[in-house]
C-alpha positions as protocol buffer text, in pm:
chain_id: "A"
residue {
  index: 1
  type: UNK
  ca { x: 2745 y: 946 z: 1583 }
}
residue {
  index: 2
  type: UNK
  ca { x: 2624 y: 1291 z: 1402 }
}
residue {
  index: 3
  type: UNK
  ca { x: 2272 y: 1335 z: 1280 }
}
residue {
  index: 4
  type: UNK
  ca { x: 2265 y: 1205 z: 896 }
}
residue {
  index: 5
  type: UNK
  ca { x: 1996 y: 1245 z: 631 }
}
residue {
  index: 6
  type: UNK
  ca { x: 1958 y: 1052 z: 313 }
}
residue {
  index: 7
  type: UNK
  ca { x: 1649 y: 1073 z: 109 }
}
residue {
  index: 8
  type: UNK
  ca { x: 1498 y: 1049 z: -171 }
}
residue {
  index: 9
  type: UNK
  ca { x: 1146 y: 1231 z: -297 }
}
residue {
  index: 10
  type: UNK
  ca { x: 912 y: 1221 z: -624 }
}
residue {
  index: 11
  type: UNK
  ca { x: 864 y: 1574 z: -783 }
}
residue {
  index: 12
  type: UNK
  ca { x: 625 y: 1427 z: -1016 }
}
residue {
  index: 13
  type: UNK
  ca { x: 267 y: 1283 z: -971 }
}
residue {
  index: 14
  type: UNK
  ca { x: 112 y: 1005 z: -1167 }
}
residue {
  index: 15
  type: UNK
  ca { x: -254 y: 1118 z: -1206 }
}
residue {
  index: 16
  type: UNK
  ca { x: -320 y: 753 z: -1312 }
}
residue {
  index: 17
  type: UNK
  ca { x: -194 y: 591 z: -985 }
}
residue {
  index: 18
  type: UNK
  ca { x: -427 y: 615 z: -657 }
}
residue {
  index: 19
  type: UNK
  ca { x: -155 y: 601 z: -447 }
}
residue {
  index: 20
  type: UNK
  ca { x: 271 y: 637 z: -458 }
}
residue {
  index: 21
  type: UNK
  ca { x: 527 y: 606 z: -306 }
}
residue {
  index: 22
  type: UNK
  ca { x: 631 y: 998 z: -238 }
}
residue {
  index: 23
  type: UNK
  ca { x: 925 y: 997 z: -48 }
}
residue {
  index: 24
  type: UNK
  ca { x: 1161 y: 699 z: 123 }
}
residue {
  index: 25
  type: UNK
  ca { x: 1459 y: 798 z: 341 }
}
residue {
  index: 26
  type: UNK
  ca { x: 1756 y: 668 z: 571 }
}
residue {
  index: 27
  type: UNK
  ca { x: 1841 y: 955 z: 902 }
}
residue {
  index: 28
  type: UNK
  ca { x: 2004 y: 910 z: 1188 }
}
residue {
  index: 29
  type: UNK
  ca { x: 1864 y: 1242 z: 1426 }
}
residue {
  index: 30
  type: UNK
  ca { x: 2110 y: 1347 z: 1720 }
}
residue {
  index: 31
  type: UNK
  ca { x: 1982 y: 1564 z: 1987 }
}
residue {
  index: 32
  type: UNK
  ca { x: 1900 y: 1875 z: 2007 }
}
residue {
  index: 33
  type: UNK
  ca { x: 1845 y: 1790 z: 1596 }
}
residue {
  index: 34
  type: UNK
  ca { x: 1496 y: 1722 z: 1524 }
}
residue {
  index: 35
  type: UNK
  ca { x: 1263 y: 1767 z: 1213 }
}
residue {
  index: 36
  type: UNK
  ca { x: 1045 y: 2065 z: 1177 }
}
residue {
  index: 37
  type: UNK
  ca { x: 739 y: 2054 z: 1286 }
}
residue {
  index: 38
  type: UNK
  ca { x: 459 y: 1975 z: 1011 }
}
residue {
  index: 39
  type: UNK
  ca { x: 76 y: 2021 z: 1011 }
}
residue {
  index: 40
  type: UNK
  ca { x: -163 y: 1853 z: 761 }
}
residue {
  index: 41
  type: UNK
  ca { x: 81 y: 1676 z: 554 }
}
residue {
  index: 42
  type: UNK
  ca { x: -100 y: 1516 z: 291 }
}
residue {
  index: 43
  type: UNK
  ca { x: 77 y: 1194 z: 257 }
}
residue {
  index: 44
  type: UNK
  ca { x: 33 y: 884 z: 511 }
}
residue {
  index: 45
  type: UNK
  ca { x: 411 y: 827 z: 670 }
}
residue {
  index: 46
  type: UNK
  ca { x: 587 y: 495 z: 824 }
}
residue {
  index: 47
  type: UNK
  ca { x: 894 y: 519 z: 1053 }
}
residue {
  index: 48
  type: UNK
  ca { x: 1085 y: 222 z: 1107 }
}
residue {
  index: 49
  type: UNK
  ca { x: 1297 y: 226 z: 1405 }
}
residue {
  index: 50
  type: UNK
  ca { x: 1635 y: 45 z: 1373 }
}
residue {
  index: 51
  type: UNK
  ca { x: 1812 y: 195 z: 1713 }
}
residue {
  index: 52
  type: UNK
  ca { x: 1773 y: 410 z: 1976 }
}
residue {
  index: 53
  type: UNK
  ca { x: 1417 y: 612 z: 2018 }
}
residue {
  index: 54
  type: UNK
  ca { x: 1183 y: 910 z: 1972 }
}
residue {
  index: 55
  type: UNK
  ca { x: 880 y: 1063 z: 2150 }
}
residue {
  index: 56
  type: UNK
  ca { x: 647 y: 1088 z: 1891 }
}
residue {
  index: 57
  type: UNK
  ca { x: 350 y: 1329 z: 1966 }
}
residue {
  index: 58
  type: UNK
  ca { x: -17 y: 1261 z: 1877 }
}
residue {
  index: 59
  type: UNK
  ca { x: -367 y: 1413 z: 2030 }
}
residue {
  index: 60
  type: UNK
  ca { x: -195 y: 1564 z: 2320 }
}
residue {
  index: 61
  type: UNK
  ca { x: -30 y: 1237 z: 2424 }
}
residue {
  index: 62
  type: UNK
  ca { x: 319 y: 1155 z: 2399 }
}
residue {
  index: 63
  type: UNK
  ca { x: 449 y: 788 z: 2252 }
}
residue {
  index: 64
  type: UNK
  ca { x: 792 y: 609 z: 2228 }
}
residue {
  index: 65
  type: UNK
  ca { x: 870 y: 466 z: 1960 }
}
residue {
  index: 66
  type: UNK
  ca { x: 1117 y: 163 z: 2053 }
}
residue {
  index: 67
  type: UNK
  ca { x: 1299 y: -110 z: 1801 }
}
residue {
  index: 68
  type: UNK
  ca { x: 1097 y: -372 z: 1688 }
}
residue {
  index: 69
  type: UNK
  ca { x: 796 y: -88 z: 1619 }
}
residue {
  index: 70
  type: UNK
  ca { x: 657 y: 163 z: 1364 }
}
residue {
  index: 71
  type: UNK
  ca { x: 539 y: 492 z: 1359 }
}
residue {
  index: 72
  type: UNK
  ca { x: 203 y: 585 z: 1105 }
}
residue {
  index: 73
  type: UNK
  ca { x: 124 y: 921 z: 1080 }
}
residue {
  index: 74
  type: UNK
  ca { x: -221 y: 946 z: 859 }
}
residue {
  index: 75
  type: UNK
  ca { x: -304 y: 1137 z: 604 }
}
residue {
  index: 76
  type: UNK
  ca { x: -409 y: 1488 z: 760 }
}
residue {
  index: 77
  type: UNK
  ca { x: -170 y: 1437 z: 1066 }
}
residue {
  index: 78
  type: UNK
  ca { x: 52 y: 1690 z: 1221 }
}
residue {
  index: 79
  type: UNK
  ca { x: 426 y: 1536 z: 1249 }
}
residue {
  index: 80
  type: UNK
  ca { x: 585 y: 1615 z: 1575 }
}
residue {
  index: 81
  type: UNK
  ca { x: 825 y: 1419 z: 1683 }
}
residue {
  index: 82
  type: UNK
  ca { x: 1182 y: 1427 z: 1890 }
}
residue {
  index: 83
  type: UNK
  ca { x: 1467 y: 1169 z: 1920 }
}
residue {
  index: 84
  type: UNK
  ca { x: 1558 y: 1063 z: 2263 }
}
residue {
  index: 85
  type: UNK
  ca { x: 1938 y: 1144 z: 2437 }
}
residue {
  index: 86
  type: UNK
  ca { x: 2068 y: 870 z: 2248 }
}
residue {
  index: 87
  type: UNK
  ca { x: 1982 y: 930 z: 1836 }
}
residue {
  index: 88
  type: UNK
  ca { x: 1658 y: 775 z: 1674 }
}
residue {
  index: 89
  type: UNK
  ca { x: 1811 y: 573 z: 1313 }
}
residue {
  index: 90
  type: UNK
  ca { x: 1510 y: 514 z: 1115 }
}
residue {
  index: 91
  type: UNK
  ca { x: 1409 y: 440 z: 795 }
}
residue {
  index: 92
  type: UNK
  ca { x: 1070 y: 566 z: 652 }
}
residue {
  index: 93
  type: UNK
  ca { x: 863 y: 641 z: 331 }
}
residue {
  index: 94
  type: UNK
  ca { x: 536 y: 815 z: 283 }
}
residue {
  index: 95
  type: UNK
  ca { x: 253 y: 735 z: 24 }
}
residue {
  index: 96
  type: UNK
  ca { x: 52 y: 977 z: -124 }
}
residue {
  index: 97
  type: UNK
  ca { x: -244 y: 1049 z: -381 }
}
residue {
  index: 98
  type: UNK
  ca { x: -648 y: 1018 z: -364 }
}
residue {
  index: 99
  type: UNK
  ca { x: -643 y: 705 z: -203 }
}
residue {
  index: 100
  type: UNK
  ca { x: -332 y: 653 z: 29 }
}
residue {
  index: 101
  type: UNK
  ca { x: -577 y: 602 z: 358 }
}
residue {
  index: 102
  type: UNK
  ca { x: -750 y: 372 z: 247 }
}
residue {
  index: 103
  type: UNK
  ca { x: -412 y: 138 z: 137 }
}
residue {
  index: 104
  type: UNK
  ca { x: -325 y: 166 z: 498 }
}
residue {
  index: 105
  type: UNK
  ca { x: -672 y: 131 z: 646 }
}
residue {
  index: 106
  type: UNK
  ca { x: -716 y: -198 z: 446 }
}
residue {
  index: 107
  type: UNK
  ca { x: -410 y: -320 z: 598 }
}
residue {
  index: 108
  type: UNK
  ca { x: -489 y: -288 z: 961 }
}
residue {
  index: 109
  type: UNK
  ca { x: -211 y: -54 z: 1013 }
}
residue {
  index: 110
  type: UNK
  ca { x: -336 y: 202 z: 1260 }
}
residue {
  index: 111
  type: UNK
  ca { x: -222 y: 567 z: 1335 }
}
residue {
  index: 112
  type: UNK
  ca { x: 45 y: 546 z: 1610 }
}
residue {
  index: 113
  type: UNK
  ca { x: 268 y: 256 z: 1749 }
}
residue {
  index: 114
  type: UNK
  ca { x: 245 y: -61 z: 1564 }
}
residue {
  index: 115
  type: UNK
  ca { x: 445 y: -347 z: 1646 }
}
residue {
  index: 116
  type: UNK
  ca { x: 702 y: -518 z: 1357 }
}
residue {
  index: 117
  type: UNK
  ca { x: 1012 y: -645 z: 1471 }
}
residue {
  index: 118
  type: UNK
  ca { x: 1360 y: -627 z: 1250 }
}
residue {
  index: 119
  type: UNK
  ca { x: 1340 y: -355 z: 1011 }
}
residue {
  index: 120
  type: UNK
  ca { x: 1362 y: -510 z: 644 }
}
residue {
  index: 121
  type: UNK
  ca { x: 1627 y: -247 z: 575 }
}
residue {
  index: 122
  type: UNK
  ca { x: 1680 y: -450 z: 168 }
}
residue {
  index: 123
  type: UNK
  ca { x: 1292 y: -364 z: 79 }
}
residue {
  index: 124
  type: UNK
  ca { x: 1410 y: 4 z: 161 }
}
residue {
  index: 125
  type: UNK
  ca { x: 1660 y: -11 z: -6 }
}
residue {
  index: 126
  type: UNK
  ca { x: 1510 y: -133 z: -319 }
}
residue {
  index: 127
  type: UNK
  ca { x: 1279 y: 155 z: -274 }
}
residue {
  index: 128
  type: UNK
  ca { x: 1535 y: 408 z: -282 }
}
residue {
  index: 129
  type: UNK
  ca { x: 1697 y: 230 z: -563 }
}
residue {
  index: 130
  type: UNK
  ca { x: 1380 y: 294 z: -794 }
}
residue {
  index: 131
  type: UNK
  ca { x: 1380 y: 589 z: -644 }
}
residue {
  index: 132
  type: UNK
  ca { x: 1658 y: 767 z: -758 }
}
residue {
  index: 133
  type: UNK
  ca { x: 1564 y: 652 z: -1101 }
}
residue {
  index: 134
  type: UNK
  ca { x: 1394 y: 854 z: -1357 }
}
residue {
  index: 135
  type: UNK
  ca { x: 1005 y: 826 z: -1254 }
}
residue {
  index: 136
  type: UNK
  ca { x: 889 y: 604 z: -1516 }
}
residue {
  index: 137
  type: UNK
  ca { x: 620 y: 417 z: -1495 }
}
residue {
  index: 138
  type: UNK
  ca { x: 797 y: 75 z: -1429 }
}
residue {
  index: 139
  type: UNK
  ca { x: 1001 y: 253 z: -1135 }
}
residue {
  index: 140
  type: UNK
  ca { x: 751 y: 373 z: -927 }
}
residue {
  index: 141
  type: UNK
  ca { x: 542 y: 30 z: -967 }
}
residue {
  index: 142
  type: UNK
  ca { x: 883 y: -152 z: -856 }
}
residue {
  index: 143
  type: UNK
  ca { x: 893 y: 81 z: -562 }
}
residue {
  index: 144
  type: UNK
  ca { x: 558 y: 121 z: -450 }
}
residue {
  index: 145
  type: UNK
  ca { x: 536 y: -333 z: -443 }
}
residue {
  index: 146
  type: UNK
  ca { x: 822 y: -313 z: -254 }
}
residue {
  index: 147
  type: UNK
  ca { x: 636 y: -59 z: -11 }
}
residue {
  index: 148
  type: UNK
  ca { x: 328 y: -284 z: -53 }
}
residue {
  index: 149
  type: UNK
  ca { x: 590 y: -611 z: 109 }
}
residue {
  index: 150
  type: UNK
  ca { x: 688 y: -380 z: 384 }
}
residue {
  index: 151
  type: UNK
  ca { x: 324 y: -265 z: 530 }
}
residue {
  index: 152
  type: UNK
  ca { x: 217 y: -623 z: 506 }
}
residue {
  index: 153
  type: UNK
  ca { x: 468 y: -671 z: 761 }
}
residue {
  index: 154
  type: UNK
  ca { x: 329 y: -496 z: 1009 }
}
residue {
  index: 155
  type: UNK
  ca { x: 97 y: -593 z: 1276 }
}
residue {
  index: 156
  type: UNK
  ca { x: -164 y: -373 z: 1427 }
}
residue {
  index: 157
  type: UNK
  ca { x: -187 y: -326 z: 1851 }
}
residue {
  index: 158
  type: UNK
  ca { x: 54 y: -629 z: 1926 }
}
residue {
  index: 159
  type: UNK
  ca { x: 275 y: -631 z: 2169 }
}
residue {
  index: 160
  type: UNK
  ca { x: 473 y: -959 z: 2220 }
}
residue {
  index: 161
  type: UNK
  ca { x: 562 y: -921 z: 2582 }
}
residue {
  index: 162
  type: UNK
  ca { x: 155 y: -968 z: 2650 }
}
residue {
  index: 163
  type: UNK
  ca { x: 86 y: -1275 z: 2418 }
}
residue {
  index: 164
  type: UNK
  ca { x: 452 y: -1481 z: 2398 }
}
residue {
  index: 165
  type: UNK
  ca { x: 385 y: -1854 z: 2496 }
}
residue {
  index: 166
  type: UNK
  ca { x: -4 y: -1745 z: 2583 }
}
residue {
  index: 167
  type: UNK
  ca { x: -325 y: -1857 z: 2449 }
}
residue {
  index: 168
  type: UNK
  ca { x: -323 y: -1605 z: 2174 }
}
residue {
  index: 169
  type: UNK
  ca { x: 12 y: -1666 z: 2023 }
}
residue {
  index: 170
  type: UNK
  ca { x: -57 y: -2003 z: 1992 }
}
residue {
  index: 171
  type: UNK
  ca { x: -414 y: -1953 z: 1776 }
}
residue {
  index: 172
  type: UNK
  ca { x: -193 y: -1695 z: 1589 }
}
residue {
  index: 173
  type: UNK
  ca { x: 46 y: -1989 z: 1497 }
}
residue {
  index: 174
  type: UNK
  ca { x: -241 y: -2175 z: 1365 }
}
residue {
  index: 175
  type: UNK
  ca { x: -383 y: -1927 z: 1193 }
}
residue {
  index: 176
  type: UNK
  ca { x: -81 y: -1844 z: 997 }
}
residue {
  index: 177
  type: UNK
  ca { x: -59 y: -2173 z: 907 }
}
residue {
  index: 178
  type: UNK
  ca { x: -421 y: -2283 z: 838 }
}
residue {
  index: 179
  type: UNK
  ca { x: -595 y: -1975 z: 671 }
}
residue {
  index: 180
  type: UNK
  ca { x: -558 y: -2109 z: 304 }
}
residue {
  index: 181
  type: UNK
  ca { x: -798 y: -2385 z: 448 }
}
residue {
  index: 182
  type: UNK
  ca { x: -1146 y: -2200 z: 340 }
}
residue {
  index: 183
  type: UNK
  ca { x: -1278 y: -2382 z: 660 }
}
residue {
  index: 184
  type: UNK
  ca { x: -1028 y: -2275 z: 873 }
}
residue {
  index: 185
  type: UNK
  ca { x: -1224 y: -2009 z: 1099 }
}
residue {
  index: 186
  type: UNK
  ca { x: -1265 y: -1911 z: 1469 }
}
residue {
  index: 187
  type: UNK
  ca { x: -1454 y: -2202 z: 1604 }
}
residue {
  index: 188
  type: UNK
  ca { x: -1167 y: -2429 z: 1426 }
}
residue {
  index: 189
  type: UNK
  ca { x: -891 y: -2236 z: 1591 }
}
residue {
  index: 190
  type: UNK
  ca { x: -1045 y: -2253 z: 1915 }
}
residue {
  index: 191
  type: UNK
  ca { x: -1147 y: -2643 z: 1890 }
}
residue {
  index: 192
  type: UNK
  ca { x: -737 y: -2677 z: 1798 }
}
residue {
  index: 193
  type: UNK
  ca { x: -661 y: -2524 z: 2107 }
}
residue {
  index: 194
  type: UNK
  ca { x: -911 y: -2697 z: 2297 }
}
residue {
  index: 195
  type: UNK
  ca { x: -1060 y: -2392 z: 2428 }
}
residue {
  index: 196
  type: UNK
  ca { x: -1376 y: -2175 z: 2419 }
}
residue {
  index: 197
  type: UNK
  ca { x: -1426 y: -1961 z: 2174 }
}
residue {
  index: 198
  type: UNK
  ca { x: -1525 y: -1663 z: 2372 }
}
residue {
  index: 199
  type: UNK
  ca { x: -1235 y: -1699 z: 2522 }
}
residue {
  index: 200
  type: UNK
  ca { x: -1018 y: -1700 z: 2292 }
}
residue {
  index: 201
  type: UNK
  ca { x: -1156 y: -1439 z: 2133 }
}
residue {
  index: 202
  type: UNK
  ca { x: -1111 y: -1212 z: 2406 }
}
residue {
  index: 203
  type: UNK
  ca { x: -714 y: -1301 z: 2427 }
}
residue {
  index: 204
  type: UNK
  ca { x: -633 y: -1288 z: 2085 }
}
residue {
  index: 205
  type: UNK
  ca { x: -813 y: -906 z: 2122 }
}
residue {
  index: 206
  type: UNK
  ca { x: -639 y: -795 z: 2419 }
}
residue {
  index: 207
  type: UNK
  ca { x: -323 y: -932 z: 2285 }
}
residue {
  index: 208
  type: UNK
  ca { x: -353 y: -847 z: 1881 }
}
residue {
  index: 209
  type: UNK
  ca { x: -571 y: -548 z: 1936 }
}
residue {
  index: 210
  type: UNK
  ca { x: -762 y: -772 z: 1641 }
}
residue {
  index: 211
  type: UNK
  ca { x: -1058 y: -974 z: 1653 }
}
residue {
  index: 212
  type: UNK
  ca { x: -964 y: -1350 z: 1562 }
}
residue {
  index: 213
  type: UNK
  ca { x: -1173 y: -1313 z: 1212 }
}
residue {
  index: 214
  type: UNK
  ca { x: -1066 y: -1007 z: 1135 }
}
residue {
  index: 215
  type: UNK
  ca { x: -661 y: -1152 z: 1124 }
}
residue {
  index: 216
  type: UNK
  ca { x: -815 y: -1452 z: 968 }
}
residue {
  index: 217
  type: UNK
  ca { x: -880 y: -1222 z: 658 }
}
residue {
  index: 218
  type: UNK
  ca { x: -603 y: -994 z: 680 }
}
residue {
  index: 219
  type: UNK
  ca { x: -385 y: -1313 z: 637 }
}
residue {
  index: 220
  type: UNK
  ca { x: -632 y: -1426 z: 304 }
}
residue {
  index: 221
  type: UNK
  ca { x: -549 y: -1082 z: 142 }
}
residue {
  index: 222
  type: UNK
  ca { x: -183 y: -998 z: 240 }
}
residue {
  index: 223
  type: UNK
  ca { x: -175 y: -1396 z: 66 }
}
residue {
  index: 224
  type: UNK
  ca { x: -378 y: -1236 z: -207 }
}
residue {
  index: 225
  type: UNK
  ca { x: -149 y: -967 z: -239 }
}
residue {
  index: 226
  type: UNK
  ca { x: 133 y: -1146 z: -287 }
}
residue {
  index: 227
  type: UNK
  ca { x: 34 y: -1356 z: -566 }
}
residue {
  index: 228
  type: UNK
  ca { x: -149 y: -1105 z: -755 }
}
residue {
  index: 229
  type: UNK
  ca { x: 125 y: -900 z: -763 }
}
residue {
  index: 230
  type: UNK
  ca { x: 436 y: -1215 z: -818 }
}
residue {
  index: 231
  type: UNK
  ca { x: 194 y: -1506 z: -1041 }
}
residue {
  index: 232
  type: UNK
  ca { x: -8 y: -1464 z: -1322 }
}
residue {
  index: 233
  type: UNK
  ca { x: -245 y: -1705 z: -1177 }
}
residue {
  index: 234
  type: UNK
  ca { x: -608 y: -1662 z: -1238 }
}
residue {
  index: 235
  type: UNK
  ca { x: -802 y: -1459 z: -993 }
}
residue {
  index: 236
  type: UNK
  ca { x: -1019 y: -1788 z: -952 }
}
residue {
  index: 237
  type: UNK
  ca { x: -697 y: -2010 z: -806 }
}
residue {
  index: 238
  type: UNK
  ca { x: -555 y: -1717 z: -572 }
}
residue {
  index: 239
  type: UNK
  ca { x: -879 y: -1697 z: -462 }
}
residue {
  index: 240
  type: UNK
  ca { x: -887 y: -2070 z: -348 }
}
residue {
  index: 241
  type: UNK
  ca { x: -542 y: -2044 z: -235 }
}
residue {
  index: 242
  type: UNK
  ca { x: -606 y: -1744 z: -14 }
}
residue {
  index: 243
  type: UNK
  ca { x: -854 y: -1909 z: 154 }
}
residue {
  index: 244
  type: UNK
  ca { x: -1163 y: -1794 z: 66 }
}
residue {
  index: 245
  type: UNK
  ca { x: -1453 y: -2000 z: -66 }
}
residue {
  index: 246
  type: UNK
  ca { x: -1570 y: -1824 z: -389 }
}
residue {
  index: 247
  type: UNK
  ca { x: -1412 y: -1617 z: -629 }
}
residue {
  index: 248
  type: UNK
  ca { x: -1673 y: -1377 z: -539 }
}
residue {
  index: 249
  type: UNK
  ca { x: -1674 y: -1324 z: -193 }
}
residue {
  index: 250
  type: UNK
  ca { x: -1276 y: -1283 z: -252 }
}
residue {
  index: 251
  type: UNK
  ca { x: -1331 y: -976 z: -470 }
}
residue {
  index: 252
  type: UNK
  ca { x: -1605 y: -875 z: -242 }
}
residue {
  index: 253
  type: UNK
  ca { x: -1318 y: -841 z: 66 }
}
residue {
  index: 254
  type: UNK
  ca { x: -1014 y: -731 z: -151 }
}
residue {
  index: 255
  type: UNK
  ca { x: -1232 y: -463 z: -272 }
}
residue {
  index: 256
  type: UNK
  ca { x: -1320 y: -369 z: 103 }
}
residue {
  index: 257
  type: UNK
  ca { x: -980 y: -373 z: 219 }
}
residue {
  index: 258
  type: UNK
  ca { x: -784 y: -245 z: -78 }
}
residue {
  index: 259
  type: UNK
  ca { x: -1029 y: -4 z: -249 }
}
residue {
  index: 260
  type: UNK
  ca { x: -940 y: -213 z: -596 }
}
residue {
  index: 261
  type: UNK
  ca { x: -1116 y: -547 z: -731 }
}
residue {
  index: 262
  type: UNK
  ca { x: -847 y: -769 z: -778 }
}
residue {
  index: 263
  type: UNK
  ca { x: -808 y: -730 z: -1145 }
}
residue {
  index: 264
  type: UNK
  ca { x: -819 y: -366 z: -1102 }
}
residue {
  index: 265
  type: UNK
  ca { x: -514 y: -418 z: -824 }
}
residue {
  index: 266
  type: UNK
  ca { x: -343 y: -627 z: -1051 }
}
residue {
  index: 267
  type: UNK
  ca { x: -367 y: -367 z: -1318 }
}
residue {
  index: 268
  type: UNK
  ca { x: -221 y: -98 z: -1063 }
}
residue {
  index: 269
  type: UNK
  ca { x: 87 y: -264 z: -953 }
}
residue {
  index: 270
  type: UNK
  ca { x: 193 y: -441 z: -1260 }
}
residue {
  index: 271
  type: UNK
  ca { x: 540 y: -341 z: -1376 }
}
């Protein structure tokens, strides 16, 4: 297979959006092909691996970057990365403007390897499909909830070789289940399990690279998230069906992990 590169990039910024989707792209790199090295981008960037692998570099260290895993580069980052002998196919897009970190820092998704199994190849594809449109409002909001459905995909520090059939796969089982109970905390999860809660605590960390209360809320929000953005429920009910106990200590969080209220993120997104 030859080294292929399909892309597609906004040339136009949208002073009224605090974040975008810049750029989204399909490539296929084939030794010795390799992209340029790039320092400071200002954009945050996600590469999806579909097959093969690269050596991605990052503070001096080196990192492979397998199937099943993505890439972040933050905003500020210098891109340096390599495919390995046998091609690196990957998909990626970047997001840009005044508040791109914070998106990704209010999703958990942390600079370097991240794990996410299968690559939702249709969600980048719709991006590139509003895309290649003309940038009107309506198209980039299409594209950037589209980006918005693939980051909530992704899950910080885990690797499932560590935590399959253990301890904390099985509290993260519950948890995706339970969290729209408003009860539904740690001390539940461990008393479900029939364990102590230090304990568990300490798995579901070394495992998730995430504290047990901490995926507890990224759960309520990513919920959040998703109904702000496909109901025109009342903030009130998504509240209660995310999870959380009061309308206010909802906005509270989404504010802390999105940068928006959730009227305000409603606002953003809409079509």
């Amino acid at each position: 297979m030859q080294t292929f590169r399909h892309y597609y990039e906004s040339c136009e910024i949208d002073p009224q959006l605090s974040f975008y989707v810049r750029s989204c792209g399909y490539f296929n790199l084939m030794p010795p092909d390799r992209e340029a090295y790039r320092s400071c981008v200002n954009f945050g960037e996600i590469f999806w691996c579909i097959r093969g692998g690269c050596i991605f570099k990052h503070k001096l260290k080196e990192y492979v970057l397998k199937p099943g895993y993505v890439w972040y580069y933050p905003v500020g980052s210098c891109h340096d990365y390599q495919p390995l002998p046998g091609g690196f196919e990957y998909r990626f897009f970047t997001i840009a403007g005044l508040q791109a970190s914070i998106l990704f820092a209010g999703l958990d998704i942390r600079p370097g390897l991240n794990y996410a199994g299968t690559c939702p190849e249709d969600l980048f594809s719709l991006i590139e499909l509003n895309m290649k449109e003309v940038p009107t409002r309506s198209f980039r909001m299409h594209a950037l909830a589209a980006a918005f459905q693939i980051l909530t995909m992704i899950s910080p520090g885990q690797h499932p070789e560590m935590v399959r059939g253990s301890m904390a796969e099985k509290a993260k089982a519950l948890i995706d289940s339970g969290f729209r109970d408003c009860e539904f905390n740690v001390e539940k999860t461990a008393a479900l399990l029939g364990v102590h809660r230090g304990s568990l605590s300490r798995a579901f960390s070394e495992g998730y690279g995430i504290t047990v209360t901490h995926y507890i809320t990224r759960c309520r929000v990513r919920h959040a998230i998703k109904l702000l953005k496909e109901t025109d429920l009342p903030i009130r009910d998504i509240a209660r069906q995310s999870g959380f106990n009061t309308q206010e200590y909802f906005s509270r969080v989404f504010l802390e992990q999105t940068g928006f209220t959730p009227a305000a993120f409603r606002k953003q997104t809409a079509g």
